[in-house]
Amino acid sequence: MTSVATHEGALSLRGLTKRFAAFAAVDGIDLEVRPGQLMALLGPSGCGKTTTLRMVAGLEQPTGGEICFGNSTFVSTADEIEVSTHRRNIGMVFQSYALWPHMTVFQNVAYPLSVRKVASAEIKRRVCAVLELMELGALIDKTIPQLSGGQQQRVALARALVYEPSLMLFDEPFSNLDVHLRAQMRMELKRLRRKVTMTGLFVTHDQAEALSVADSIAIMHGGRIQQVGAPQDIYKRPATKFVRDFLGRVLSLHGSYDAAGGEARVRLADGTMLSCDAPESNPGSRVEVSIRPEFVKFYEDGEPARANTVTGTIEELLFTGDRFETRLHLGGEHVFTELPAGRPWHEGDAIRLELPMAALSVWPDK
Amino acid sequence: METQRLLFAIVLLTTAFLVLLPVVLLISYSFVESLPGQPLNLGFDAWRHAVESPLIMGSLVNSVLLLLSTHSISLPVAVVIAWVLARTDLPFRNGFEFMFWISFFMPTLSILMGWILCLDPEYGLLNKLFELLPFVDKGPFNIFSFWGIVWGHLATHAITIKVMLLTPIFRNIDSSFEEASAICGANRVTTLIRVMVPAVTPAILAITLIAMIRAMQSFEIEMVLGSPIRLYVYSTLVYSLIEQEPPDFGAASALATIGLGCLLPLIFAQRWVGLRRQYVSVSGRMKSASVRLGPWRTPVFLAICTVVLILTVIPIVFLGLTSTMKLFGFFNIPEPWTWGHWATVFADESFRQSVINTLQMSAGAALVAIVLLSLIAYFSVRSSFKGRSLLDFVSWLPAAVPGVLFSLGLLYAFLEIPLFRPLYGSMALMIIAAVMGSMTLGTQIFKSAMLQLSRDIEEASAVSGATWLRTFRSVVLPIVVPTVLLVGITIFITAAREIASVSLVATGGTKTLSLLQLDYMVQGRYGPAAVISFIVILMSTGLALAARALGLRIGLKN
């Protein structure tokens, strides 16, 4: 099996800015991607993630800042350096795949090599190797319209890998696939990364995709980076409310900060006290305590009460298959959340929940 | 980036020079009082003359009256036909649409020739038919008249173009518009008038403006039918002012400038409406169920059959008949049939020369157009250079400037600028004129092909390491190959039948087939004219079918 060579070199963006008239699509971001690391740029549409990726590719010109890779500077507005896209030696998988319809699978994948004037025997060997790697060997002479979406996706990946680029860029590569194929392609990318070392940037608006494929995630919002970190850390310990809400569902309750007895606690509307790992705050200030629904614990009938327990009633229940969508009256307020399927929940039932201290986060409430 | 910038500069300068120079010269010549060769003397003589001359003002009035008459008949007819073709279960509707498409490529002069043979006041076959009736002394038709000219427009392009532009628009309207109207209790005619027509009003407005611009450019029909009765429109008057002895350049230029002035507001209005065309109530769903015609099927079918026959088959049949008749219109002489006209034409040295000229000019124009127009289209669609909008405007100007005026401007440029004078009377000049004549259509076809080409396709090539030239050569051009062939054929056809824009730059040695045809018609030599008309029709139709096979769908994209 050919192994794509490891290319030493970190990607760094410094003060990268892209302005369209008065609007800053990308607003002075700094980001480091270590060699061999796959960094996801995650955010809602319009957050500037695709613009950032296209600036790394050289398809858009920044209005400020610089992009360096290894020892070379791709672009720097201060030094007026700009390396053309075709000289950056990068690989890119487009959202639309951008396969050329007038060429066969082989010709598409061979193109980057032929542009680099590689000898034709060598081209054949390397194209066959990468198609084998992508399990596309049987499709080598097919034309692009004859392929399914998933196959086109793999050809696009093969075309980006074949010349062993030093840096891989993915622009929402799986978003045109259906749910099943998308899961399959994520597995495939993971398998591929065991065989091929790649440094890369992966743009997506799908948090599950970012969490599952990337080594590190940078969450963008309004042209700025909100938080950078490993998937598990960032999921459990979001730095901002935006990150918290974007990465998954939360159950949030409102109350006031109470530091009596040296222990940080939050008093809910119905008087329940919740212990939590809260940063110092003024006693009495309004706060919001949040927890991801999967960390909530439910009481069996007749179990004795434990710490951090809130009580309430089930007001509405909607069965959605793998869970119930519900509205609870909990801790003295109305909240929307979810309950696991597999228990006989009923509207009007009383309910007791334990919110473990380790899973709670506390936020100032405006 | 550098190669691209250099090429852009070359394309922009060449195009701007070829398009703008004739227009500028045209306008400036209206202020020159001295004759060519004399010391320069500027003044307003030509303008004073133009404003005072009843002939010149009359020609403008004629242009407007003809436009109004033609349009007020052809628009309602075209709206109904387009709706029937697009929205009903009319039998053979695809076949009818195809016939309109064929009609679009029919050379105007040839079809007109066919109708002259039917409607000539003395010999016209329809008149003869009427004279067979008792109590009728003289046939009622005379094509050499105001209404004859209107008929000439209706029977050639006036209806066809509107049907081709309107049909796809009607087809794309969501049928829930119609269904909702029916549920509210409206019948089909009410629905067509109150719902469908208003829904396409912006498009109809745009088409009306296009029709008005075209009417200001129309030349051949008025030339052939109007000149004998001294009914001039402004384009034919410009032509005759130049062709008379001695030519009156000042008056021609003044008249041309007035014409351009009348066109300007139309042009801006058309651009404005064109830009807002997105507003047409076309939904993305494109659900369009067909309306059942029921008992109306047969009458509607027959009516559209008649229109199609008038546009295509009838004139061609008469051309065929005339080209093989000894004495056109006389069936009762002994042995009325002859191949004599064909023999005469084929033996004629000027015919052979003009066939060669036509092939050279059309092939040359097609080649030049492919290179120049594909680059113009690429730069206006894809690049972000500063001069891009100027290039776009310039490529589109020839559609707005009447062909005869362009021809006149080119004539000035190549007679007056010593550097270019050797080109006067050469094939190169004819090719330039022909490319100008079809620049807008060709660029438009290239542009729509390149707009469909997603930007990713090129970016993927750059990411793969290819330079801009390599990308243009290996990715862009191969993908648009069908379009290249298509533009080539289209330009070939339009160049071959072009009259107006080459009329004043052609000399004896560079006369094309259609100009020869015009000569014969103006001289009243109907036999040879019919033969040439027939040949031109065969050539255009054959090439049009080839273009169809390559996927040309004019009207779908515009």
Short mmCIF file of C-alpha atoms in Angstrom, two decimals, chain B residues 125-555:
data_model
loop_
_atom_site.label_atom_id
_atom_site.label_comp_id
_atom_site.label_asym_id
_atom_site.label_seq_id
_atom_site.Cartn_x
_atom_site.Cartn_y
_atom_site.Cartn_z
CA LEU B 125 -50.72 33.88 -58.22
CA LEU B 126 -53.28 34.71 -55.54
CA ASN B 127 -54.43 37.68 -57.60
CA LYS B 128 -54.70 35.41 -60.64
CA LEU B 129 -56.76 33.00 -58.58
CA PHE B 130 -59.16 35.78 -57.65
CA GLU B 131 -59.42 36.89 -61.24
CA LEU B 132 -60.82 33.45 -62.09
CA LEU B 133 -63.88 34.40 -60.04
CA PRO B 134 -66.75 35.96 -61.98
CA PHE B 135 -67.18 39.72 -61.49
CA VAL B 136 -63.56 40.17 -60.39
CA ASP B 137 -61.53 42.08 -62.96
CA LYS B 138 -58.36 42.63 -61.00
CA GLY B 139 -56.89 40.78 -58.02
CA PRO B 140 -57.17 42.71 -54.77
CA PHE B 141 -53.64 42.24 -53.44
CA ASN B 142 -50.62 44.50 -53.85
CA ILE B 143 -47.57 43.60 -51.83
CA PHE B 144 -45.81 46.82 -52.87
CA SER B 145 -47.70 48.88 -50.32
CA PHE B 146 -47.71 49.84 -46.66
CA TRP B 147 -49.81 46.82 -45.71
CA GLY B 148 -47.69 44.67 -48.02
CA ILE B 149 -44.66 45.60 -45.91
CA VAL B 150 -46.59 44.77 -42.73
CA TRP B 151 -47.49 41.41 -44.26
CA GLY B 152 -43.83 40.89 -45.17
CA HIS B 153 -42.87 41.34 -41.50
CA LEU B 154 -45.65 39.10 -40.22
CA ALA B 155 -44.84 36.34 -42.70
CA THR B 156 -41.13 36.35 -41.88
CA HIS B 157 -39.97 37.10 -38.34
CA ALA B 158 -42.42 39.27 -36.44
CA ILE B 159 -44.57 36.40 -35.14
CA THR B 160 -41.88 33.72 -35.08
CA ILE B 161 -39.49 35.54 -32.76
CA LYS B 162 -42.20 36.40 -30.28
CA VAL B 163 -43.51 32.84 -30.23
CA MET B 164 -40.00 31.54 -29.59
CA LEU B 165 -39.40 33.95 -26.74
CA LEU B 166 -42.83 33.60 -25.14
CA THR B 167 -43.36 29.83 -25.28
CA PRO B 168 -40.75 28.93 -22.65
CA ILE B 169 -42.00 31.71 -20.43
CA PHE B 170 -45.57 30.44 -20.53
CA ARG B 171 -44.29 26.92 -19.98
CA ASN B 172 -42.52 27.88 -16.77
CA ILE B 173 -45.51 29.40 -15.03
CA ASP B 174 -46.80 27.31 -12.17
CA SER B 175 -50.10 25.76 -13.22
CA SER B 176 -51.61 26.49 -9.81
CA PHE B 177 -52.11 30.04 -11.14
CA GLU B 178 -54.48 28.64 -13.76
CA GLU B 179 -56.05 26.15 -11.40
CA ALA B 180 -56.76 28.77 -8.77
CA SER B 181 -58.41 30.95 -11.42
CA ALA B 182 -60.55 28.04 -12.61
CA ILE B 183 -61.61 27.26 -9.05
CA CYS B 184 -62.65 30.89 -8.66
CA GLY B 185 -65.00 30.33 -11.57
CA ALA B 186 -63.13 31.82 -14.51
CA ASN B 187 -63.24 30.14 -17.91
CA ARG B 188 -60.11 29.54 -20.01
CA VAL B 189 -60.24 32.73 -22.03
CA THR B 190 -60.80 34.82 -18.90
CA THR B 191 -57.94 32.98 -17.21
CA LEU B 192 -55.63 33.61 -20.15
CA ILE B 193 -56.46 37.31 -20.27
CA ARG B 194 -56.77 38.06 -16.55
CA VAL B 195 -54.16 35.73 -15.04
CA MET B 196 -51.69 34.35 -17.53
CA VAL B 197 -51.05 37.46 -19.58
CA PRO B 198 -50.52 39.70 -16.53
CA ALA B 199 -48.18 37.06 -15.11
CA VAL B 200 -45.99 37.36 -18.19
CA THR B 201 -46.42 41.11 -18.60
CA PRO B 202 -42.83 41.97 -17.68
CA ALA B 203 -41.65 39.48 -20.31
CA ILE B 204 -44.09 40.87 -22.87
CA LEU B 205 -42.83 44.36 -22.13
CA ALA B 206 -39.25 43.23 -22.65
CA ILE B 207 -40.20 41.51 -25.92
CA THR B 208 -42.05 44.61 -27.11
CA LEU B 209 -38.95 46.68 -26.53
CA ILE B 210 -36.82 44.17 -28.41
CA ALA B 211 -39.36 44.29 -31.24
CA MET B 212 -39.17 48.10 -31.31
CA ILE B 213 -35.39 48.04 -31.50
CA ARG B 214 -35.51 45.47 -34.27
CA ALA B 215 -38.10 47.49 -36.15
CA MET B 216 -35.71 50.45 -36.21
CA GLN B 217 -33.12 48.12 -37.77
CA SER B 218 -35.34 46.40 -40.29
CA PHE B 219 -34.05 46.92 -43.79
CA GLU B 220 -34.52 44.26 -46.47
CA ILE B 221 -38.31 44.14 -46.52
CA GLU B 222 -38.68 47.90 -46.77
CA MET B 223 -35.90 48.00 -49.33
CA VAL B 224 -37.58 45.52 -51.66
CA LEU B 225 -41.21 46.44 -51.14
CA GLY B 226 -40.95 50.15 -50.32
CA SER B 227 -38.39 51.47 -52.80
CA PRO B 228 -40.46 50.88 -55.96
CA ILE B 229 -43.26 53.04 -54.53
CA ARG B 230 -40.84 55.52 -52.91
CA LEU B 231 -42.00 54.55 -49.42
CA TYR B 232 -38.86 54.99 -47.32
CA VAL B 233 -38.16 54.08 -43.73
CA TYR B 234 -35.16 55.53 -42.10
CA SER B 235 -32.76 52.63 -42.76
CA THR B 236 -33.60 52.42 -46.46
CA LEU B 237 -33.31 56.17 -46.78
CA VAL B 238 -29.82 56.11 -45.25
CA TYR B 239 -28.94 53.43 -47.78
CA SER B 240 -30.30 55.30 -50.76
CA LEU B 241 -28.64 58.57 -49.69
CA ILE B 242 -25.29 56.73 -49.84
CA GLU B 243 -26.02 54.79 -53.02
CA GLN B 244 -27.28 57.78 -55.01
CA GLU B 245 -24.95 59.82 -57.26
CA PRO B 246 -23.36 61.83 -55.74
CA PRO B 247 -23.72 60.27 -52.28
CA ASP B 248 -24.96 62.61 -49.55
CA PHE B 249 -22.85 61.52 -46.57
CA GLY B 250 -23.86 64.48 -44.41
CA ALA B 251 -27.59 63.84 -44.67
CA ALA B 252 -27.12 60.10 -44.21
CA SER B 253 -25.06 60.69 -41.05
CA ALA B 254 -27.53 63.19 -39.64
CA LEU B 255 -30.40 60.80 -40.25
CA ALA B 256 -28.39 57.94 -38.76
CA THR B 257 -27.67 60.03 -35.66
CA ILE B 258 -31.35 60.89 -35.23
CA GLY B 259 -32.15 57.18 -35.51
CA LEU B 260 -29.56 56.32 -32.89
CA GLY B 261 -31.01 59.04 -30.66
CA CYS B 262 -34.46 57.48 -30.96
CA LEU B 263 -33.01 54.08 -30.13
CA LEU B 264 -31.13 55.11 -27.00
CA PRO B 265 -34.12 55.38 -24.64
CA LEU B 266 -35.44 52.07 -26.00
CA ILE B 267 -32.09 50.43 -25.38
CA PHE B 268 -31.88 51.62 -21.80
CA ALA B 269 -35.50 50.68 -21.16
CA GLN B 270 -34.83 47.23 -22.55
CA ARG B 271 -31.78 46.71 -20.37
CA TRP B 272 -33.70 47.90 -17.33
CA VAL B 273 -36.63 45.59 -17.98
CA GLY B 274 -34.25 42.79 -18.86
CA LEU B 275 -32.47 43.13 -15.54
CA ARG B 276 -35.76 43.01 -13.67
CA ARG B 277 -36.92 39.96 -15.59
CA GLN B 278 -36.31 37.87 -12.47
CA TYR B 279 -39.61 39.28 -11.27
CA VAL B 280 -41.64 37.19 -13.71
CA SER B 281 -43.82 34.98 -11.61
CA VAL B 282 -42.07 31.77 -12.39
CA SER B 283 -41.88 29.32 -9.54
CA GLY B 284 -39.07 26.88 -9.02
CA ARG B 285 -41.47 23.98 -9.06
CA MET B 286 -42.37 24.36 -12.73
CA LYS B 287 -45.47 22.30 -12.34
CA SER B 288 -47.38 22.77 -15.55
CA ALA B 289 -50.29 20.53 -16.33
CA SER B 290 -51.77 20.89 -19.80
CA VAL B 291 -55.11 22.52 -20.40
CA ARG B 292 -57.57 20.35 -22.35
CA LEU B 293 -58.79 22.13 -25.46
CA GLY B 294 -61.82 19.86 -25.83
CA PRO B 295 -64.06 20.87 -28.77
CA TRP B 296 -61.58 23.64 -29.66
CA ARG B 297 -58.88 21.15 -30.58
CA THR B 298 -59.67 20.96 -34.28
CA PRO B 299 -60.20 24.69 -34.97
CA VAL B 300 -57.09 25.64 -32.98
CA PHE B 301 -55.10 22.94 -34.72
CA LEU B 302 -56.19 24.20 -38.15
CA ALA B 303 -55.47 27.82 -37.25
CA ILE B 304 -51.93 27.09 -36.11
CA CYS B 305 -51.40 24.84 -39.13
CA THR B 306 -52.30 27.81 -41.32
CA VAL B 307 -49.84 30.11 -39.57
CA VAL B 308 -47.05 27.57 -39.87
CA LEU B 309 -47.83 26.99 -43.55
CA ILE B 310 -47.79 30.73 -44.20
CA LEU B 311 -44.44 31.04 -42.46
CA THR B 312 -42.70 28.17 -44.18
CA VAL B 313 -44.31 25.87 -46.72
CA ILE B 314 -46.38 28.26 -48.90
CA PRO B 315 -43.58 30.67 -49.84
CA ILE B 316 -41.18 27.78 -50.48
CA VAL B 317 -43.67 26.06 -52.80
CA PHE B 318 -44.09 29.27 -54.79
CA LEU B 319 -40.33 29.71 -54.98
CA GLY B 320 -40.01 26.20 -56.33
CA LEU B 321 -42.75 26.77 -58.89
CA THR B 322 -41.38 30.09 -60.07
CA SER B 323 -37.83 28.86 -60.38
CA THR B 324 -39.05 26.30 -62.93
CA MET B 325 -41.57 28.41 -64.87
CA LYS B 326 -40.79 30.02 -68.19
CA LEU B 327 -42.98 33.01 -67.55
CA PHE B 328 -43.88 33.45 -63.90
CA GLY B 329 -47.63 33.33 -63.35
CA PHE B 330 -48.55 32.07 -66.81
CA PHE B 331 -49.74 28.48 -66.57
CA ASN B 332 -51.72 28.55 -69.82
CA ILE B 333 -48.87 29.08 -72.27
CA PRO B 334 -47.64 25.96 -74.07
CA GLU B 335 -44.95 24.16 -72.04
CA PRO B 336 -44.79 26.54 -69.10
CA TRP B 337 -42.05 24.59 -67.28
CA THR B 338 -38.32 25.04 -67.76
CA TRP B 339 -34.96 24.53 -66.06
CA GLY B 340 -33.78 27.61 -67.90
CA HIS B 341 -33.49 29.85 -64.83
CA TRP B 342 -31.39 27.28 -63.01
CA ALA B 343 -29.15 26.97 -66.04
CA THR B 344 -28.85 30.76 -66.33
CA VAL B 345 -27.94 31.17 -62.70
CA PHE B 346 -25.39 28.38 -62.69
CA ALA B 347 -23.81 29.70 -65.85
CA ASP B 348 -23.56 33.21 -64.42
CA GLU B 349 -20.01 34.10 -63.45
CA SER B 350 -21.22 36.52 -60.76
CA PHE B 351 -23.27 33.71 -59.16
CA ARG B 352 -20.27 31.46 -58.86
CA GLN B 353 -18.17 34.31 -57.52
CA SER B 354 -20.81 35.20 -54.95
CA VAL B 355 -21.09 31.59 -53.76
CA ILE B 356 -17.34 31.57 -53.17
CA ASN B 357 -17.55 34.98 -51.49
CA THR B 358 -20.37 33.81 -49.24
CA LEU B 359 -18.52 30.68 -48.17
CA GLN B 360 -15.31 32.62 -47.52
CA MET B 361 -17.04 35.38 -45.61
CA SER B 362 -19.23 33.07 -43.52
CA ALA B 363 -16.45 30.64 -42.66
CA GLY B 364 -14.09 33.49 -41.85
CA ALA B 365 -16.69 35.22 -39.71
CA ALA B 366 -17.44 31.95 -37.87
CA LEU B 367 -13.76 31.39 -37.05
CA VAL B 368 -13.07 34.95 -35.95
CA ALA B 369 -16.28 34.98 -33.93
CA ILE B 370 -15.46 31.76 -32.07
CA VAL B 371 -12.11 33.08 -30.86
CA LEU B 372 -13.17 36.65 -30.13
CA LEU B 373 -16.65 35.98 -28.73
CA SER B 374 -15.64 33.07 -26.49
CA LEU B 375 -13.03 35.31 -24.87
CA ILE B 376 -15.47 38.23 -24.56
CA ALA B 377 -18.01 35.91 -22.95
CA TYR B 378 -15.43 34.39 -20.62
CA PHE B 379 -14.18 37.75 -19.44
CA SER B 380 -17.63 39.23 -18.92
CA VAL B 381 -18.88 36.19 -17.02
CA ARG B 382 -15.81 35.18 -15.08
CA SER B 383 -13.24 37.91 -14.63
CA SER B 384 -13.31 40.81 -12.21
CA PHE B 385 -11.27 43.23 -14.33
CA LYS B 386 -12.19 46.89 -14.21
CA GLY B 387 -13.11 47.18 -17.90
CA ARG B 388 -15.42 44.19 -17.74
CA SER B 389 -18.68 46.12 -17.87
CA LEU B 390 -17.38 48.24 -20.76
CA LEU B 391 -16.59 45.02 -22.65
CA ASP B 392 -20.07 43.73 -21.89
CA PHE B 393 -21.66 46.96 -23.14
CA VAL B 394 -19.56 47.06 -26.28
CA SER B 395 -20.32 43.44 -27.18
CA TRP B 396 -23.97 44.21 -26.91
CA LEU B 397 -24.02 47.52 -28.80
CA PRO B 398 -24.06 46.01 -32.33
CA ALA B 399 -27.49 44.52 -31.59
CA ALA B 400 -28.79 47.99 -30.96
CA VAL B 401 -27.18 49.84 -33.85
CA PRO B 402 -28.98 49.15 -37.12
CA GLY B 403 -26.89 47.11 -39.53
CA VAL B 404 -27.02 49.70 -42.27
CA LEU B 405 -25.59 52.32 -39.92
CA PHE B 406 -22.81 49.98 -38.87
CA SER B 407 -22.07 49.33 -42.48
CA LEU B 408 -21.90 53.06 -43.09
CA GLY B 409 -19.63 53.59 -40.07
CA LEU B 410 -17.28 50.86 -41.24
CA LEU B 411 -17.30 52.40 -44.71
CA TYR B 412 -16.17 55.73 -43.22
CA ALA B 413 -13.52 54.05 -41.08
CA PHE B 414 -12.02 52.13 -43.95
CA LEU B 415 -12.23 54.91 -46.53
CA GLU B 416 -11.00 57.78 -44.38
CA ILE B 417 -8.23 56.24 -42.27
CA PRO B 418 -5.26 55.79 -44.62
CA LEU B 419 -3.90 52.86 -42.62
CA PHE B 420 -7.03 50.81 -43.30
CA ARG B 421 -7.76 52.00 -46.83
CA PRO B 422 -6.11 48.97 -48.52
CA LEU B 423 -8.68 46.77 -46.76
CA TYR B 424 -11.55 48.48 -48.55
CA GLY B 425 -13.04 46.05 -51.05
CA SER B 426 -11.36 43.07 -49.39
CA MET B 427 -12.86 39.98 -47.82
CA ALA B 428 -11.38 40.98 -44.43
CA LEU B 429 -13.68 43.98 -44.27
CA MET B 430 -16.70 41.81 -45.12
CA ILE B 431 -15.71 39.38 -42.36
CA ILE B 432 -15.41 42.22 -39.84
CA ALA B 433 -18.83 43.51 -40.85
CA ALA B 434 -20.37 40.04 -40.56
CA VAL B 435 -18.82 39.44 -37.12
CA MET B 436 -20.22 42.79 -35.95
CA GLY B 437 -23.63 41.74 -37.24
CA SER B 438 -23.73 38.58 -35.12
CA MET B 439 -21.56 39.61 -32.19
CA THR B 440 -24.36 39.95 -29.66
CA LEU B 441 -26.10 36.66 -30.42
CA GLY B 442 -22.84 34.69 -30.42
CA THR B 443 -21.59 36.26 -27.19
CA GLN B 444 -24.96 35.58 -25.58
CA ILE B 445 -24.83 31.87 -26.46
CA PHE B 446 -21.27 31.58 -25.14
CA LYS B 447 -22.20 33.44 -21.98
CA SER B 448 -25.11 31.19 -21.12
CA ALA B 449 -22.91 28.13 -21.63
CA MET B 450 -20.21 29.61 -19.41
CA LEU B 451 -22.66 30.65 -16.72
CA GLN B 452 -23.76 27.04 -16.43
CA LEU B 453 -20.17 26.02 -15.97
CA SER B 454 -19.73 26.07 -12.21
CA ARG B 455 -16.84 28.09 -10.88
CA ASP B 456 -15.70 25.04 -8.87
CA ILE B 457 -14.76 23.31 -12.08
CA GLU B 458 -12.08 25.91 -12.75
CA GLU B 459 -11.04 26.28 -9.13
CA ALA B 460 -10.49 22.54 -8.87
CA SER B 461 -8.08 22.84 -11.77
CA ALA B 462 -6.17 25.70 -10.12
CA VAL B 463 -5.99 23.76 -6.86
CA SER B 464 -4.65 20.79 -8.84
CA GLY B 465 -1.78 23.02 -9.90
CA ALA B 466 -2.81 24.22 -13.37
CA THR B 467 -2.13 27.75 -14.66
CA TRP B 468 -4.95 29.90 -16.06
CA LEU B 469 -4.10 29.15 -19.68
CA ARG B 470 -3.91 25.44 -18.96
CA THR B 471 -7.29 25.59 -17.22
CA PHE B 472 -8.88 27.49 -20.14
CA ARG B 473 -7.42 24.99 -22.61
CA SER B 474 -7.93 21.69 -20.74
CA VAL B 475 -11.11 22.36 -18.78
CA VAL B 476 -13.16 25.32 -20.05
CA LEU B 477 -12.85 24.88 -23.82
CA PRO B 478 -13.40 21.10 -23.96
CA ILE B 479 -16.55 21.45 -21.88
CA VAL B 480 -17.95 24.13 -24.17
CA VAL B 481 -17.04 22.32 -27.42
CA PRO B 482 -20.70 21.78 -28.37
CA THR B 483 -21.27 25.49 -27.80
CA VAL B 484 -18.26 26.37 -29.95
CA LEU B 485 -19.67 24.32 -32.84
CA LEU B 486 -23.09 25.78 -32.23
CA VAL B 487 -21.86 29.37 -32.32
CA GLY B 488 -19.82 28.55 -35.41
CA ILE B 489 -22.84 27.25 -37.31
CA THR B 490 -25.14 30.02 -36.09
CA ILE B 491 -22.67 32.72 -37.14
CA PHE B 492 -22.21 30.97 -40.47
CA ILE B 493 -25.96 31.04 -41.15
CA THR B 494 -26.49 34.61 -40.02
CA ALA B 495 -23.44 35.82 -41.92
CA ALA B 496 -24.52 34.03 -45.08
CA ARG B 497 -27.89 35.74 -45.12
CA GLU B 498 -26.73 39.07 -43.69
CA ILE B 499 -27.72 42.04 -45.83
CA ALA B 500 -27.86 45.21 -43.81
CA SER B 501 -24.47 45.24 -42.13
CA VAL B 502 -22.52 44.23 -45.24
CA SER B 503 -24.59 46.18 -47.76
CA LEU B 504 -22.42 49.29 -47.91
CA VAL B 505 -18.98 47.72 -47.52
CA ALA B 506 -19.44 45.14 -50.28
CA THR B 507 -17.94 45.92 -53.66
CA GLY B 508 -18.38 44.19 -57.01
CA GLY B 509 -15.70 41.65 -56.16
CA THR B 510 -16.96 40.79 -52.68
CA LYS B 511 -20.69 40.60 -53.33
CA THR B 512 -22.36 37.72 -51.46
CA LEU B 513 -25.21 35.48 -52.50
CA SER B 514 -27.81 37.37 -50.51
CA LEU B 515 -26.68 40.71 -51.96
CA LEU B 516 -26.91 39.21 -55.46
CA GLN B 517 -30.40 37.98 -54.57
CA LEU B 518 -31.32 41.49 -53.46
CA ASP B 519 -30.03 42.91 -56.77
CA TYR B 520 -32.13 40.47 -58.80
CA MET B 521 -35.22 41.22 -56.72
CA VAL B 522 -34.83 44.98 -56.98
CA GLN B 523 -34.36 44.61 -60.73
CA GLY B 524 -37.53 42.48 -60.93
CA ARG B 525 -35.73 39.42 -62.35
CA TYR B 526 -37.95 36.98 -60.45
CA GLY B 527 -36.80 33.76 -62.16
CA PRO B 528 -33.12 33.87 -61.11
CA ALA B 529 -34.08 35.49 -57.78
CA ALA B 530 -36.31 32.50 -57.01
CA VAL B 531 -33.51 30.08 -57.86
CA ILE B 532 -31.07 31.81 -55.51
CA SER B 533 -33.73 32.12 -52.80
CA PHE B 534 -34.30 28.41 -53.04
CA ILE B 535 -30.59 27.67 -52.73
CA VAL B 536 -30.21 29.98 -49.73
CA ILE B 537 -33.18 28.33 -48.00
CA LEU B 538 -31.74 24.86 -48.51
CA MET B 539 -28.39 25.97 -47.13
CA SER B 540 -29.83 27.73 -44.05
CA THR B 541 -32.27 24.94 -43.23
CA GLY B 542 -29.61 22.26 -43.53
CA LEU B 543 -27.27 24.13 -41.22
CA ALA B 544 -30.10 24.97 -38.83
CA LEU B 545 -30.92 21.27 -38.52
CA ALA B 546 -27.25 20.58 -37.81
CA ALA B 547 -27.33 23.22 -35.10
CA ARG B 548 -30.47 21.66 -33.68
CA ALA B 549 -28.73 18.32 -33.52
CA LEU B 550 -26.01 20.04 -31.49
CA GLY B 551 -28.61 21.20 -29.04
CA LEU B 552 -29.31 24.82 -29.94
CA ARG B 553 -32.37 25.93 -28.02
CA ILE B 554 -32.77 29.60 -28.72
CA GLY B 555 -35.52 30.99 -26.61
#
